[in-house]
PDB file of C-alpha atoms in Angstrom:
ATOM      1  CA  MET O   1     -66.078  80.404 192.991  1.00 47.00           C
ATOM      2  CA  TYR O   2     -69.300  81.363 194.808  1.00 49.00           C
ATOM      3  CA  PHE O   3     -72.263  82.914 193.006  1.00 47.00           C
ATOM      4  CA  PRO O   4     -75.176  84.340 195.000  1.00 52.00           C
ATOM      5  CA  GLU O   5     -78.539  82.675 194.479  1.00 52.00           C
ATOM      6  CA  GLY O   6     -80.466  84.114 191.557  1.00 48.00           C
ATOM      7  CA  LEU O   7     -77.370  85.435 189.793  1.00 43.00           C
ATOM      8  CA  MET O   8     -77.230  84.207 186.225  1.00 44.00           C
ATOM      9  CA  LEU O   9     -74.180  84.499 184.079  1.00 42.00           C
ATOM     10  CA  ASP O  10     -75.221  85.526 180.606  1.00 47.00           C
ATOM     11  CA  PRO O  11     -72.985  83.818 178.060  1.00 52.00           C
ATOM     12  CA  ASN O  12     -71.770  85.847 175.136  1.00 57.00           C
ATOM     13  CA  HIS O  13     -74.320  85.075 172.411  1.00 59.00           C
ATOM     14  CA  PRO O  14     -74.043  87.938 169.935  1.00 68.00           C
ATOM     15  CA  GLN O  15     -76.516  88.228 167.096  1.00 74.00           C
ATOM     16  CA  VAL O  16     -76.730  90.260 163.929  1.00 78.00           C
ATOM     17  CA  SER O  17     -80.044  92.028 163.515  1.00 82.00           C
ATOM     18  CA  THR O  18     -82.441  90.350 161.106  1.00 84.00           C
ATOM     19  CA  LEU O  19     -82.900  93.568 159.134  1.00 85.00           C
ATOM     20  CA  SER O  20     -79.139  93.891 158.594  1.00 84.00           C
ATOM     21  CA  LEU O  21     -78.822  90.256 157.542  1.00 86.00           C
ATOM     22  CA  PHE O  22     -81.760  90.620 155.133  1.00 87.00           C
ATOM     23  CA  GLY O  23     -80.223  93.785 153.686  1.00 87.00           C
ATOM     24  CA  TYR O  24     -76.853  92.114 153.150  1.00 88.00           C
ATOM     25  CA  MET O  25     -78.448  89.190 151.320  1.00 88.00           C
ATOM     26  CA  ILE O  26     -80.703  91.360 149.131  1.00 89.00           C
ATOM     27  CA  THR O  27     -77.727  93.542 148.190  1.00 90.00           C
ATOM     28  CA  ILE O  28     -75.713  90.494 147.138  1.00 89.00           C
ATOM     29  CA  LEU O  29     -78.685  89.224 145.122  1.00 87.00           C
ATOM     30  CA  SER O  30     -79.158  92.602 143.400  1.00 88.00           C
ATOM     31  CA  TRP O  31     -75.476  92.680 142.395  1.00 89.00           C
ATOM     32  CA  GLU O  32     -75.874  89.144 141.058  1.00 86.00           C
ATOM     33  CA  PHE O  33     -78.814  90.299 138.929  1.00 85.00           C
ATOM     34  CA  GLU O  34     -76.801  93.297 137.735  1.00 87.00           C
ATOM     35  CA  LEU O  35     -73.837  91.142 136.698  1.00 87.00           C
ATOM     36  CA  GLY O  36     -76.172  88.558 135.161  1.00 84.00           C
ATOM     37  CA  LEU O  37     -77.915  91.196 133.045  1.00 83.00           C
ATOM     38  CA  ALA O  38     -74.526  92.561 131.991  1.00 84.00           C
ATOM     39  CA  ALA O  39     -73.478  89.022 130.995  1.00 83.00           C
ATOM     40  CA  LEU O  40     -76.699  88.636 129.002  1.00 80.00           C
ATOM     41  CA  LEU O  41     -75.975  91.959 127.303  1.00 82.00           C
ATOM     42  CA  ILE O  42     -72.483  90.813 126.306  1.00 84.00           C
ATOM     43  CA  PHE O  43     -72.988  87.125 125.501  1.00 81.00           C
ATOM     44  CA  SER O  44     -76.613  86.843 124.421  1.00 76.00           C
ATOM     45  CA  ASN O  45     -78.896  87.909 121.618  1.00 78.00           C
ATOM     46  CA  LYS O  46     -81.462  89.046 124.195  1.00 74.00           C
ATOM     47  CA  LYS O  47     -80.555  92.554 125.209  1.00 76.00           C
ATOM     48  CA  PRO O  48     -81.985  93.948 128.435  1.00 76.00           C
ATOM     49  CA  GLY O  49     -82.958  97.589 128.196  1.00 81.00           C
ATOM     50  CA  PHE O  50     -80.683 100.413 129.250  1.00 82.00           C
ATOM     51  CA  ALA O  51     -83.306 101.624 131.726  1.00 87.00           C
ATOM     52  CA  THR O  52     -83.378  98.200 133.394  1.00 84.00           C
ATOM     53  CA  LEU O  53     -79.608  98.089 133.787  1.00 85.00           C
ATOM     54  CA  SER O  54     -79.468 101.686 135.028  1.00 88.00           C
ATOM     55  CA  LEU O  55     -82.272 101.238 137.548  1.00 89.00           C
ATOM     56  CA  LEU O  56     -80.748  98.042 138.914  1.00 87.00           C
ATOM     57  CA  LEU O  57     -77.308  99.683 139.117  1.00 89.00           C
ATOM     58  CA  ILE O  58     -78.733 102.639 141.058  1.00 92.00           C
ATOM     59  CA  LEU O  59     -80.615 100.273 143.378  1.00 90.00           C
ATOM     60  CA  SER O  60     -77.567  98.052 143.955  1.00 91.00           C
ATOM     61  CA  GLY O  61     -75.251 100.995 144.509  1.00 92.00           C
ATOM     62  CA  SER O  62     -77.546 102.774 146.943  1.00 92.00           C
ATOM     63  CA  MET O  63     -78.145  99.581 148.927  1.00 90.00           C
ATOM     64  CA  THR O  64     -74.392  99.001 149.054  1.00 92.00           C
ATOM     65  CA  VAL O  65     -73.702 102.496 150.401  1.00 93.00           C
ATOM     66  CA  PHE O  66     -76.486 102.158 152.992  1.00 89.00           C
ATOM     67  CA  LEU O  67     -75.198  98.777 154.148  1.00 88.00           C
ATOM     68  CA  ILE O  68     -71.594  99.960 154.339  1.00 90.00           C
ATOM     69  CA  VAL O  69     -72.720 102.550 156.882  1.00 89.00           C
ATOM     70  CA  ARG O  70     -74.947 100.072 158.729  1.00 86.00           C
ATOM     71  CA  GLY O  71     -72.307  97.332 158.511  1.00 84.00           C
ATOM     72  CA  LYS O  72     -69.695  99.498 160.213  1.00 87.00           C
ATOM     73  CA  ARG O  73     -72.040  99.833 163.176  1.00 86.00           C
ATOM     74  CA  ASP O  74     -72.819  96.094 163.216  1.00 82.00           C
ATOM     75  CA  PHE O  75     -69.170  95.079 163.007  1.00 81.00           C
ATOM     76  CA  ALA O  76     -68.134  97.631 165.645  1.00 81.00           C
ATOM     77  CA  ARG O  77     -70.681  96.092 168.004  1.00 79.00           C
ATOM     78  CA  LEU O  78     -69.453  92.560 167.237  1.00 78.00           C
ATOM     79  CA  ARG O  79     -65.733  93.420 167.207  1.00 77.00           C
ATOM     80  CA  PHE O  80     -64.828  91.773 170.493  1.00 74.00           C
ATOM     81  CA  THR O  81     -66.912  88.667 169.926  1.00 74.00           C
ATOM     82  CA  LYS O  82     -65.056  85.412 170.264  1.00 73.00           C
ATOM     83  CA  GLY O  83     -66.400  82.350 168.555  1.00 71.00           C
ATOM     84  CA  ARG O  84     -69.411  82.103 166.347  1.00 75.00           C
ATOM     85  CA  ILE O  85     -72.324  84.456 165.907  1.00 76.00           C
ATOM     86  CA  GLU O  86     -75.549  82.572 166.386  1.00 78.00           C
ATOM     87  CA  LEU O  87     -78.505  82.913 164.033  1.00 79.00           C
ATOM     88  CA  SER O  88     -82.100  82.742 165.150  1.00 83.00           C
ATOM     89  CA  GLY O  89     -84.465  80.285 163.469  1.00 86.00           C
ATOM     90  CA  ILE O  90     -85.877  82.891 161.103  1.00 89.00           C
ATOM     91  CA  GLN O  91     -82.385  84.097 160.192  1.00 86.00           C
ATOM     92  CA  ALA O  92     -81.260  80.547 159.407  1.00 88.00           C
ATOM     93  CA  THR O  93     -84.355  80.108 157.220  1.00 90.00           C
ATOM     94  CA  MET O  94     -83.589  83.385 155.419  1.00 89.00           C
ATOM     95  CA  VAL O  95     -80.010  82.298 154.740  1.00 89.00           C
ATOM     96  CA  THR O  96     -81.213  78.926 153.405  1.00 91.00           C
ATOM     97  CA  VAL O  97     -83.743  80.558 151.074  1.00 91.00           C
ATOM     98  CA  PHE O  98     -81.086  83.032 149.941  1.00 89.00           C
ATOM     99  CA  VAL O  99     -78.598  80.287 149.081  1.00 90.00           C
ATOM    100  CA  VAL O 100     -81.254  78.437 147.060  1.00 92.00           C
ATOM    101  CA  LEU O 101     -82.274  81.658 145.246  1.00 88.00           C
ATOM    102  CA  PHE O 102     -78.646  82.567 144.579  1.00 87.00           C
ATOM    103  CA  GLY O 103     -77.847  79.161 143.091  1.00 88.00           C
ATOM    104  CA  GLY O 104     -81.081  79.039 141.094  1.00 88.00           C
ATOM    105  CA  THR O 105     -80.553  82.512 139.683  1.00 85.00           C
ATOM    106  CA  LEU O 106     -76.993  81.713 138.655  1.00 84.00           C
ATOM    107  CA  GLY O 107     -78.274  78.571 136.952  1.00 86.00           C
ATOM    108  CA  LEU O 108     -80.977  80.485 135.064  1.00 84.00           C
ATOM    109  CA  ILE O 109     -78.510  83.136 133.919  1.00 81.00           C
ATOM    110  CA  ALA O 110     -76.082  80.464 132.717  1.00 82.00           C
ATOM    111  CA  MET O 111     -78.883  78.600 130.894  1.00 83.00           C
ATOM    112  CA  ASN O 112     -80.015  81.809 129.165  1.00 78.00           C
ATOM    113  CA  ILE O 113     -76.473  82.538 128.009  1.00 77.00           C
ATOM    114  CA  VAL O 114     -75.865  78.981 126.764  1.00 79.00           C
ATOM    115  CA  ASN O 115     -79.226  78.679 124.988  1.00 79.00           C
ATOM    116  CA  GLN O 116     -78.713  81.829 122.916  1.00 69.00           C
TER     117      GLN O 116
END
C-alpha cells in the first residue's frame, strides 16, 4: 500500500477527559463516605449528625445524576473503540491516589467500627 509523503495515519488512541475521570472517582468516594457514615450510625456508639448524612446524600446523589448525563456522552463517544483506553500521566496519577484514598478510607471506617 502506498502512502503519500507527509501523510500520517493517526492510530485510534481514545481518551476520557480528565474532568470526567475526576468526577467519577469523587462520586465513588462520596458514596463510600455515605455508606461508611451509615455503617458508623448502625454499628458504632459514635453517631454522625443527621445534617451530615443528609448533606452528603444530597451531594452524592446530585453528583451521580450529573455524571450519568455526562457519562452517556463519554460512552457514546467511546462506543466504537476497540482495545484499551489510554490514560495520560496525570490521569494515571489521579487513579493511583484515588485507589490509595479508597483503601485507606475503608480501613479507617472498619477500624472505627471495630474499636467501638
